[in-house]
Structure formats: structure tokens, C-alpha cells
PDB file of C-alpha atoms in Angstrom:
ATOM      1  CA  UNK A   3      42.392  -4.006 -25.439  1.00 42.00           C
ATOM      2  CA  UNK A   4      43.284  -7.944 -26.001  1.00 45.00           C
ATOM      3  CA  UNK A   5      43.017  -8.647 -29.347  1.00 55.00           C
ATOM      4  CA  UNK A   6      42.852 -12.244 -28.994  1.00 65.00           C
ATOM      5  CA  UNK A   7      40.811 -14.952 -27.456  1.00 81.00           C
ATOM      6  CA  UNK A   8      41.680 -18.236 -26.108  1.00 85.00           C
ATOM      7  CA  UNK A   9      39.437 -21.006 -25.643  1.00 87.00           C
ATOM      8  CA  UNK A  10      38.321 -22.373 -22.880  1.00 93.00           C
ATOM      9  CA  UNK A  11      39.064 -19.916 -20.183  1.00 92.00           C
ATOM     10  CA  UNK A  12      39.635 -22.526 -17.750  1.00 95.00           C
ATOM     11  CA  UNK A  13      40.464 -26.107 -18.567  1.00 96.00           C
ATOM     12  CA  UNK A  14      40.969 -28.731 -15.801  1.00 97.00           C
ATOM     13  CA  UNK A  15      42.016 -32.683 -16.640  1.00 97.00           C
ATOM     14  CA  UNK A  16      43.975 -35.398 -15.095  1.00 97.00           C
ATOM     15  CA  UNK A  17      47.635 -36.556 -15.359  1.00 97.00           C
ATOM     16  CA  UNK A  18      48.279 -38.101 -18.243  1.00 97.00           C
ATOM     17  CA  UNK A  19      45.393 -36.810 -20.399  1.00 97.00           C
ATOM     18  CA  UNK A  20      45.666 -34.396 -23.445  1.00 97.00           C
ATOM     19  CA  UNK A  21      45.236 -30.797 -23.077  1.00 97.00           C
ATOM     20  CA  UNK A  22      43.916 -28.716 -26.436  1.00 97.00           C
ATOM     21  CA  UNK A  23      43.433 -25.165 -25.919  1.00 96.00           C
ATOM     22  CA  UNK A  24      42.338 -22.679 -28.713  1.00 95.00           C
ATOM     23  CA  UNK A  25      42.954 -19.323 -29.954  1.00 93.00           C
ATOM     24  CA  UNK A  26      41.857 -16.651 -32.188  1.00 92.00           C
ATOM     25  CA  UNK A  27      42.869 -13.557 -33.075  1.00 89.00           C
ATOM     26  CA  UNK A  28      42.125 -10.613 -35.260  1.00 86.00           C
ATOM     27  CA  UNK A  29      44.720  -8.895 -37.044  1.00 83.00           C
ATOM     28  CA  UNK A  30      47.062 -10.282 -39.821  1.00 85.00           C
ATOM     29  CA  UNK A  31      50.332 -12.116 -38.030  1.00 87.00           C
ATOM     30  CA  UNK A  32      53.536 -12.748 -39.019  1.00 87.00           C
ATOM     31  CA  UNK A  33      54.283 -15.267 -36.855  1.00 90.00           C
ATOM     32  CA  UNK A  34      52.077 -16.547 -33.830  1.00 92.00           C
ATOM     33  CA  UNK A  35      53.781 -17.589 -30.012  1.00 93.00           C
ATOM     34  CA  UNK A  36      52.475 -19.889 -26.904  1.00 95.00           C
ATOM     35  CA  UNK A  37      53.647 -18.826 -23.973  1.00 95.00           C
ATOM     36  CA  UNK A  38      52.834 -20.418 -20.176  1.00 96.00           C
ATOM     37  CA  UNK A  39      52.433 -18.477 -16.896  1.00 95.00           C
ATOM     38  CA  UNK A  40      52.766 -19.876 -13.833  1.00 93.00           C
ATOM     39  CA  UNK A  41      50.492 -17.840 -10.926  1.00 87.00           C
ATOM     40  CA  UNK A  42      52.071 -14.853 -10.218  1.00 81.00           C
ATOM     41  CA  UNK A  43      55.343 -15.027 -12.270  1.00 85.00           C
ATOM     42  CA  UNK A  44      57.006 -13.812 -15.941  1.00 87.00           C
ATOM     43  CA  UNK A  45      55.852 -15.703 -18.966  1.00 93.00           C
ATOM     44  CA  UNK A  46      58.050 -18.238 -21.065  1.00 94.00           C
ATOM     45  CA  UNK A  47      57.991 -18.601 -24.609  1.00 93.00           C
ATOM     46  CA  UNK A  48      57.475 -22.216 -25.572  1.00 95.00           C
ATOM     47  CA  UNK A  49      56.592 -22.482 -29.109  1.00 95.00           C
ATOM     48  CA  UNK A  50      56.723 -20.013 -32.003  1.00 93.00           C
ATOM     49  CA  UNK A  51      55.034 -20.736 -35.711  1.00 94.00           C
ATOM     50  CA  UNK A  52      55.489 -18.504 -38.348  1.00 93.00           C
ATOM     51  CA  UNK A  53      52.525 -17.538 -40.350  1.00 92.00           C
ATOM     52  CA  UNK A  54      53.690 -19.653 -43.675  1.00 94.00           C
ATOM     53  CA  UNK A  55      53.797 -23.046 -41.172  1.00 96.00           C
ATOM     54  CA  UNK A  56      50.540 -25.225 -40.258  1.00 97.00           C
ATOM     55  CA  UNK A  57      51.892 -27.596 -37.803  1.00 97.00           C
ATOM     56  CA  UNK A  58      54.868 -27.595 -35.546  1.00 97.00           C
ATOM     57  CA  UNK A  59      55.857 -30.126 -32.808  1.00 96.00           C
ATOM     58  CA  UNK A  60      58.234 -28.883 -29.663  1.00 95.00           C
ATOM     59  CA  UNK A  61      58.256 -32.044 -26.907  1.00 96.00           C
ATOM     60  CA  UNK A  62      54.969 -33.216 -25.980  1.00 97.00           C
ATOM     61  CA  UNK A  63      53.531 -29.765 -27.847  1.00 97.00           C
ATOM     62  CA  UNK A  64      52.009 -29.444 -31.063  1.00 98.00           C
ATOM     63  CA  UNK A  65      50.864 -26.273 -32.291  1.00 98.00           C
ATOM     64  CA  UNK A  66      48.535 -25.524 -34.994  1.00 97.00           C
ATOM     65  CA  UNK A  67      47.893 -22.732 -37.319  1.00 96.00           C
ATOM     66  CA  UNK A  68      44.604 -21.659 -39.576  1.00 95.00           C
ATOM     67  CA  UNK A  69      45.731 -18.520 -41.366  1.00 93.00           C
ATOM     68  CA  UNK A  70      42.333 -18.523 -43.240  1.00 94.00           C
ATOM     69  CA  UNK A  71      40.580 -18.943 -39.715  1.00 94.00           C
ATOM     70  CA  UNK A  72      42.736 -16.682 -37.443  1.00 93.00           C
ATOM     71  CA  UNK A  73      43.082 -19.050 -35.403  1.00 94.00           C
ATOM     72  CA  UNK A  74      45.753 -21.642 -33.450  1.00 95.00           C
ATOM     73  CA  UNK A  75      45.706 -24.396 -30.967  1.00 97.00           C
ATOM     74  CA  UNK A  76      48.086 -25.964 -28.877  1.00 97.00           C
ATOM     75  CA  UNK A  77      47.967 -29.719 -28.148  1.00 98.00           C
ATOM     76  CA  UNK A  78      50.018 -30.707 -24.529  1.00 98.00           C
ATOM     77  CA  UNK A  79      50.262 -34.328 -24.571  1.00 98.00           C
ATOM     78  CA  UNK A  80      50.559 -36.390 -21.947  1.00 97.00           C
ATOM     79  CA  UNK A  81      50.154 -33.348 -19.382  1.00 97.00           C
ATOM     80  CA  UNK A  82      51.608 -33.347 -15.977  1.00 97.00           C
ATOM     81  CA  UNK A  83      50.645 -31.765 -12.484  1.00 96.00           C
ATOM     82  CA  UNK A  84      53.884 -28.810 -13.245  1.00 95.00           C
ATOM     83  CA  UNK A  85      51.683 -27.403 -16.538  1.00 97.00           C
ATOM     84  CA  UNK A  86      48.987 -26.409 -14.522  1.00 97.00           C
ATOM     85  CA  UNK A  87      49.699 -22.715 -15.408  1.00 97.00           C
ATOM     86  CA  UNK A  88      48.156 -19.904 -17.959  1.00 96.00           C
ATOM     87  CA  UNK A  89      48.549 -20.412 -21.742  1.00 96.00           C
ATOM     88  CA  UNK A  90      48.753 -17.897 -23.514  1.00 95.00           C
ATOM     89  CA  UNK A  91      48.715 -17.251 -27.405  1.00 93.00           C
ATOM     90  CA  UNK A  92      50.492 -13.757 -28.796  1.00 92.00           C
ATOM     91  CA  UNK A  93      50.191 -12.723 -32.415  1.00 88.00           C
ATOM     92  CA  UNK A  94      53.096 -10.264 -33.637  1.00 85.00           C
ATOM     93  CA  UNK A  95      51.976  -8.171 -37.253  1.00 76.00           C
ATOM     94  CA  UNK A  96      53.986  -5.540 -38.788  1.00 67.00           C
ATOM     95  CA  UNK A  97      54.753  -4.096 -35.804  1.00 65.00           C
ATOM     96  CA  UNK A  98      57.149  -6.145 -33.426  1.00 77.00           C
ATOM     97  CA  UNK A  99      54.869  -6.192 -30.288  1.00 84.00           C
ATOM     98  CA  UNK A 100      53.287  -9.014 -28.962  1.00 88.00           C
ATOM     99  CA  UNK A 101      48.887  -8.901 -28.730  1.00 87.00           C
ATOM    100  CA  UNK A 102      47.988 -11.554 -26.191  1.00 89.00           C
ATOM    101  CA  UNK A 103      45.223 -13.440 -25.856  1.00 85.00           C
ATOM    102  CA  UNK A 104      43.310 -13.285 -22.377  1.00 87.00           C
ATOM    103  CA  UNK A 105      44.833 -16.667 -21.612  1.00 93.00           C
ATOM    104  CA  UNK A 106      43.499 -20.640 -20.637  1.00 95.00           C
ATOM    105  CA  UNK A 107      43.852 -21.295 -17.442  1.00 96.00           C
ATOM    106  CA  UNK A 108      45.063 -24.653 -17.414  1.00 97.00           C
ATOM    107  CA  UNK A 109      44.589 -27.663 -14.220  1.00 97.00           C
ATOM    108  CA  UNK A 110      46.272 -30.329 -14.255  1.00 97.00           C
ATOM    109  CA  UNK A 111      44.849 -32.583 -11.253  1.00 95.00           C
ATOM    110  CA  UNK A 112      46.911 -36.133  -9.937  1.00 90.00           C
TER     111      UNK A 112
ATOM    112  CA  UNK B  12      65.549 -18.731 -16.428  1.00 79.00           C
ATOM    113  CA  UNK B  13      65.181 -15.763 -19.187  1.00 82.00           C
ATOM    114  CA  UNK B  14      68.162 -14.157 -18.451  1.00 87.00           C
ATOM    115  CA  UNK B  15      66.267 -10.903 -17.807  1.00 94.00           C
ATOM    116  CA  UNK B  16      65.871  -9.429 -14.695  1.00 96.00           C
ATOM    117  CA  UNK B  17      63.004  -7.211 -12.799  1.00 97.00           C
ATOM    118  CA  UNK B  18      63.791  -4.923  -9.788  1.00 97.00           C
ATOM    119  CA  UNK B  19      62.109  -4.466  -7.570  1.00 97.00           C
ATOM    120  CA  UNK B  20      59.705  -8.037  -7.907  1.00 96.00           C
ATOM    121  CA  UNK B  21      56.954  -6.016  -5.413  1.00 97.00           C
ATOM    122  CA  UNK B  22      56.353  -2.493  -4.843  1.00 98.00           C
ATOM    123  CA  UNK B  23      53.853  -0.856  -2.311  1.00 98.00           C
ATOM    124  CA  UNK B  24      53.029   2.576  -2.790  1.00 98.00           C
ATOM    125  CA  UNK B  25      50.580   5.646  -1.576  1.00 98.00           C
ATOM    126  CA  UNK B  26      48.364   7.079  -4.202  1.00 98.00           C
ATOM    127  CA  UNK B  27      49.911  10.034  -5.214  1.00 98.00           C
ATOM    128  CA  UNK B  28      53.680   8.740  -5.109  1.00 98.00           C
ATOM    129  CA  UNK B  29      56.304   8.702  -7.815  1.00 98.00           C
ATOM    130  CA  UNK B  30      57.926   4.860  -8.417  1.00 98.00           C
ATOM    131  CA  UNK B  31      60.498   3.858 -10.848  1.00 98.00           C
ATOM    132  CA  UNK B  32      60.958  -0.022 -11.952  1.00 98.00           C
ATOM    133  CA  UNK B  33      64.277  -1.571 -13.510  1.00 98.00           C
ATOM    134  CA  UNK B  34      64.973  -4.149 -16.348  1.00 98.00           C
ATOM    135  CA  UNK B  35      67.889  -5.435 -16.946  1.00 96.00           C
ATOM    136  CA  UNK B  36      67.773  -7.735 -20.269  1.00 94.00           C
ATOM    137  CA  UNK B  37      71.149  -9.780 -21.609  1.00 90.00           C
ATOM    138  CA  UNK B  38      73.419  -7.988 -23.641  1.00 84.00           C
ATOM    139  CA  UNK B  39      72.177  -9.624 -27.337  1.00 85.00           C
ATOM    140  CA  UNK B  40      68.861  -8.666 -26.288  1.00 86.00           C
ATOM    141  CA  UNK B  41      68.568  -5.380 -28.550  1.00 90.00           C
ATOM    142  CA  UNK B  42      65.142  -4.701 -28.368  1.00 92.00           C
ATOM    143  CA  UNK B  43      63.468  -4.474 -24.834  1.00 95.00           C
ATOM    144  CA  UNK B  44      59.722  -4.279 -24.207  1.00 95.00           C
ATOM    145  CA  UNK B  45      57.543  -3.081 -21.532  1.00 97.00           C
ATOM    146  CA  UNK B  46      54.135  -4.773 -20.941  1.00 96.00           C
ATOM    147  CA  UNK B  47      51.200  -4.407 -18.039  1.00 96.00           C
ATOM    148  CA  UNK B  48      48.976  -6.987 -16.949  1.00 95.00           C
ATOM    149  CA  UNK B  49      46.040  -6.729 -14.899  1.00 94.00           C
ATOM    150  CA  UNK B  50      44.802 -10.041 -12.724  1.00 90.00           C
ATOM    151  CA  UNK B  51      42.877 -11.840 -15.018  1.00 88.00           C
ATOM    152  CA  UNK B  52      44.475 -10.350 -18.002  1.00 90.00           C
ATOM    153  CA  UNK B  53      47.577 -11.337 -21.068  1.00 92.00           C
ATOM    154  CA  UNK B  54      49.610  -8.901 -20.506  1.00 93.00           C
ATOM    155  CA  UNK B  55      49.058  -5.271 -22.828  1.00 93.00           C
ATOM    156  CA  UNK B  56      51.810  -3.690 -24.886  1.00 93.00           C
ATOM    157  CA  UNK B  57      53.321  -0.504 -23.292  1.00 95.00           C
ATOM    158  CA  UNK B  58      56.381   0.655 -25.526  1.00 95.00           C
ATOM    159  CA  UNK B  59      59.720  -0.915 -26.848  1.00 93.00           C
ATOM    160  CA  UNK B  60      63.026   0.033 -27.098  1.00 94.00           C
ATOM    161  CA  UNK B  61      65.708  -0.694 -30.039  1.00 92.00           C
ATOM    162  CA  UNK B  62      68.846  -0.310 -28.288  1.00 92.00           C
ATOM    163  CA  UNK B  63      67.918   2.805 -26.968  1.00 93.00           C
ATOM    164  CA  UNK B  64      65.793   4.324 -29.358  1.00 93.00           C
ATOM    165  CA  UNK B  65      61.954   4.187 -28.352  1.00 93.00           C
ATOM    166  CA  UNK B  66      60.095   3.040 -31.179  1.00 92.00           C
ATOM    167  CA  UNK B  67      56.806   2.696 -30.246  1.00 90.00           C
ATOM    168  CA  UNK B  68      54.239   3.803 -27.397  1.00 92.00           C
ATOM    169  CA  UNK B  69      50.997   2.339 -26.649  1.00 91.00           C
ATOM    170  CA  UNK B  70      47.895   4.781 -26.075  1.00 89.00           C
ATOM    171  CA  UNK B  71      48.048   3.360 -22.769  1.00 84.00           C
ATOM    172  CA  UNK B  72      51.036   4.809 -21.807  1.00 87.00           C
ATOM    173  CA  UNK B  73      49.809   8.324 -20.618  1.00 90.00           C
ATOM    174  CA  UNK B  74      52.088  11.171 -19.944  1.00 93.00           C
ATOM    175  CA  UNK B  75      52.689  10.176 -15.754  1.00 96.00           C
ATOM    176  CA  UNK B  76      54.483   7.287 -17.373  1.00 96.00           C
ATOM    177  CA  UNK B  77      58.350   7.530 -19.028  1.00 96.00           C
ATOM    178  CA  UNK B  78      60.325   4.724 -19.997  1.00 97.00           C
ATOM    179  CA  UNK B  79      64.305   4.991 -20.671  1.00 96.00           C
ATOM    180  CA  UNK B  80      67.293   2.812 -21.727  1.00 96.00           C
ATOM    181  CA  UNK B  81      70.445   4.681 -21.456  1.00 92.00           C
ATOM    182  CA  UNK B  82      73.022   3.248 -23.398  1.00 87.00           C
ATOM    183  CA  UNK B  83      70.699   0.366 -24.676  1.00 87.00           C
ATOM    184  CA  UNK B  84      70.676  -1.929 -22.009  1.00 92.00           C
ATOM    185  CA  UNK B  85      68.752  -1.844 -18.460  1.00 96.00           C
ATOM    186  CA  UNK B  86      65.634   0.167 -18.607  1.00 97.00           C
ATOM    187  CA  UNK B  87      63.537   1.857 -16.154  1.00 98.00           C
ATOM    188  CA  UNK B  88      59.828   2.522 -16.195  1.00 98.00           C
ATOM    189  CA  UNK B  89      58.653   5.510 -14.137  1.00 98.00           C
ATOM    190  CA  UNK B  90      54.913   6.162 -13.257  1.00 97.00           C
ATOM    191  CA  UNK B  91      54.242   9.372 -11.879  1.00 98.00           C
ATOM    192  CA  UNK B  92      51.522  10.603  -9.065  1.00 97.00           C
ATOM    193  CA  UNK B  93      49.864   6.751  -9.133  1.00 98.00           C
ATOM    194  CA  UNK B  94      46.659   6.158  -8.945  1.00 97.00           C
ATOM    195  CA  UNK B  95      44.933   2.678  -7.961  1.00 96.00           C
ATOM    196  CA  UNK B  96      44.393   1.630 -11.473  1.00 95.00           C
ATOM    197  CA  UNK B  97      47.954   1.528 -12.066  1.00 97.00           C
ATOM    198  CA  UNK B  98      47.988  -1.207  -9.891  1.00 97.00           C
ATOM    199  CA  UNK B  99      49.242  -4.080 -12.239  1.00 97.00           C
ATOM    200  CA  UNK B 100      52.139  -6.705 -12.859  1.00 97.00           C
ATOM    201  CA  UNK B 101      55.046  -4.874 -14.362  1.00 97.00           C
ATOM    202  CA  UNK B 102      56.711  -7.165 -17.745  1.00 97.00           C
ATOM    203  CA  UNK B 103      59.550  -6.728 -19.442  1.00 97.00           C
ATOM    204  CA  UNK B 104      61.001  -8.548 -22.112  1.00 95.00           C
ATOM    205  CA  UNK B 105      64.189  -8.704 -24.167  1.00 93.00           C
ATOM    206  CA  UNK B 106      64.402  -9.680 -27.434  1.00 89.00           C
ATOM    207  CA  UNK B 107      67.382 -10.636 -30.005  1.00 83.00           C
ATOM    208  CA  UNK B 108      67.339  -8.884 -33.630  1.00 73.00           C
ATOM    209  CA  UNK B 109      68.141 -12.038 -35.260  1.00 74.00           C
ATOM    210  CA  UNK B 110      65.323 -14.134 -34.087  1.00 72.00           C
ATOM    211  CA  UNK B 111      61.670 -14.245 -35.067  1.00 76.00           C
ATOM    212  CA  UNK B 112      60.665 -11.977 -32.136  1.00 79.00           C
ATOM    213  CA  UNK B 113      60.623 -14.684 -29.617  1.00 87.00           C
ATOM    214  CA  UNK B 114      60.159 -12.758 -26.542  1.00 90.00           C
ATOM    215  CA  UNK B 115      62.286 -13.612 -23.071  1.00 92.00           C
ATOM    216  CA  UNK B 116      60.348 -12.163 -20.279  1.00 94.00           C
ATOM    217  CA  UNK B 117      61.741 -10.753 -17.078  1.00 95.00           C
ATOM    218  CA  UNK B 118      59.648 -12.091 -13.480  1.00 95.00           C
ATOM    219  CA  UNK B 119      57.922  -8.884 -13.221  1.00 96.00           C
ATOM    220  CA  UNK B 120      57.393  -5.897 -10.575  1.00 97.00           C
ATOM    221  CA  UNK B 121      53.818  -6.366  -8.899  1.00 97.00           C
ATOM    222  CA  UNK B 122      52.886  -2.291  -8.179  1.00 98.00           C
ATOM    223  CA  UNK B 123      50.167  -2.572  -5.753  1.00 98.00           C
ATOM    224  CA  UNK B 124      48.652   1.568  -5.305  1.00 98.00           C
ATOM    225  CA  UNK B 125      46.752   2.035  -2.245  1.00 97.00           C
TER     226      UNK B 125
END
């Protein structure tokens, strides 16, 4: 079972805008990790906080994290037709596995 | 590109049939996961390997599924007498020790069960 959420499901915007997308999970994390999907493919790992961080910038990201809330965003600024993909949040604990979230998917329109 | 590699990227398969999927990670890549993800879905833990020690199995992992690494590198995934709801996209991902779990992920093998 997911033990995550992200938030919205879907998001669609145009080129250039900003792109937040939320997530919350249940159990206590060590570290949290975005990753993107594009349709049909592997995931990549694009930003990883650790649960002692509250901000941390990678390009035009910017991830957040609420310890107290169980919860994260990620900001993509600036977005661009190629990150219309899946985001999707993981939270590892004590044990080393990634729990994923059910995913945003994101659309990213011209 | 991960690094990691998924063989084969599709499989088509008979109810009933036995299939077998590969992984083959980098060499610093010590640990090595196995994930499923249904359409719609983040992918689900299955099990993960420390070299080639299996640490951990999900619940989801019933017994017509057993997962290998010889020699702690590639790994196969075997899923015995399929049934439809195994249909599913096939992860794997490598990870190195040192890091902070950051997880490289393979393409995937898309099992479709008919």
C-alpha cells in the first residue's frame, strides 16, 4: 500500500510558469527523495533532503521539508514542455526502501 | 542514463507461464532493489539485495516469486505460474553504500499476463 500522497494528482500549466506539487507521508523518514517519470519509463532521482534540512535548491528545483507536518513540496521554476512527466516523492525510514507517493502528474503545455 | 540495466524492457506471457527478468546494476552499486508498479501507481517495494544477501521481502512478494544475485551483481526476478494481476512494470534499482540511499533506477520490464 502507498504510504504517501502527493498533491494534486494532475497539474497542468504553461511554459514558463511555476510548478508546486505537494506531498505527505506517514511514517518517520530519514531522508525524503523527488523523483520524475516520464510515461512509460524508469524513474530518476532528482533531489534528495535529509530529514535534519528544510530547504534545498538543485537548478530550477527547490524542495521543501515539514518534519512536524510530514510533509514536502517541490517548487520547478520556470518549467518547460520536457518536465511534463510524473513526480514522485519517496520517504526512506529505518529500513533502506523507498515508500512512494502515488505521484503528480505533471503538464507542461507551449 | 542510470547506469542500470533491465532485460527484457517488454515481456508477453500466457497465464500460467514461468518468466524470469534481469538487472544488471554498476559495479559500486552494492545494494540492488526490486520494485512493481501498477498503471496509475509509485512504484511498491518488493525486496533488496546487499551484495548478495537478501535483506528484506515485502508481503507482496508471495512464494511464485524468487529473486537472486549471484555473486552480488546482476539479479533476476522470477514469477512463477502468472496470473493477470502480475501484470505490472518491473523496477530495479541500484544503490551505492556510501550515499544517502539515492536510488538509480533501471528502465524497467513491462510483464503484460494474458
Amino acid at each position: 500500500s502507498q504510504q504517501g500522497e502527493e498533491d494534486p494528482q494532475a497539474l497542468s500549466i504553461q511554459e514558463g510558469e511555476n510548478a508546486t506539487m505537494n506531498c505527505s507521508y506517514k511514517t518517520s523518514i530519514n531522508n525524503l527523495q523527488w523523483y520524475r517519470q516520464n510515461s512509460g519509463r524508469g524513474l530518476v532521482h532528482l533531489i534528495l533532503i535529509r530529514s535534519n534540512e528544510r530547504e534545498k535548491h538543485s537548478g530550477r528545483l527547490r524542495v521543501t521539508l515539514d518534519t512536524s507536518k510530514k510533509s514536502s513540496s517541490l517548487l520547478i521554476t520556470a518549467s518547460r514542455a520536457a518536465d511534463t512527466a510524473s513526480y514522485f516523492c519517496a520517504g526512506t525510514g529505518t529500513a533502506s526502501k523507498l515508500t512512494f507517493g502515488t505521484g503528480t502528474r505533471l503538464q507542461v503545455t507551449l | 542514463d542510470t547506469g542500470v540495466s533491465q532485460d527484457p524492457r517488454h515481456k508477453i506471457t500466457k497465464r500460467g507461464q514461468n518468466v524470469t527478468f534481469r538487472c544488471d546494476p554498476i559495479s559500486e552499486h552494492n545494494r540492488l532493489y526490486w520494485y512493481r508498479q501498477t498503471l496509475g501507481q509509485g512504484p511498491e517495494f518488493l525486496t533488496y539485495f546487499q551484495n548478495e544477501a537478501q535483506l528484506e521481502k515485502s508481503r507482496l512478494l508471495s512464494d511464485r516469486f524468487s529473486a537472486e544475485r549471484p555473486k552480488g551483481s546482476f539479479s533476476t526476478l522470477e514469477i512463477q505460474r502468472t496470473e493477470q494481476g502480475d501484470s505490472a512494470m518491473y523496477l530495479c534499482a541500484g544503490v551505492r553504500t556510501s550515499g544517502y540511499n539515492e536510488q538509480f533506477f533501471g528502465p524497467g520490464t513491462r510483464l503484460t499476463v494474458l
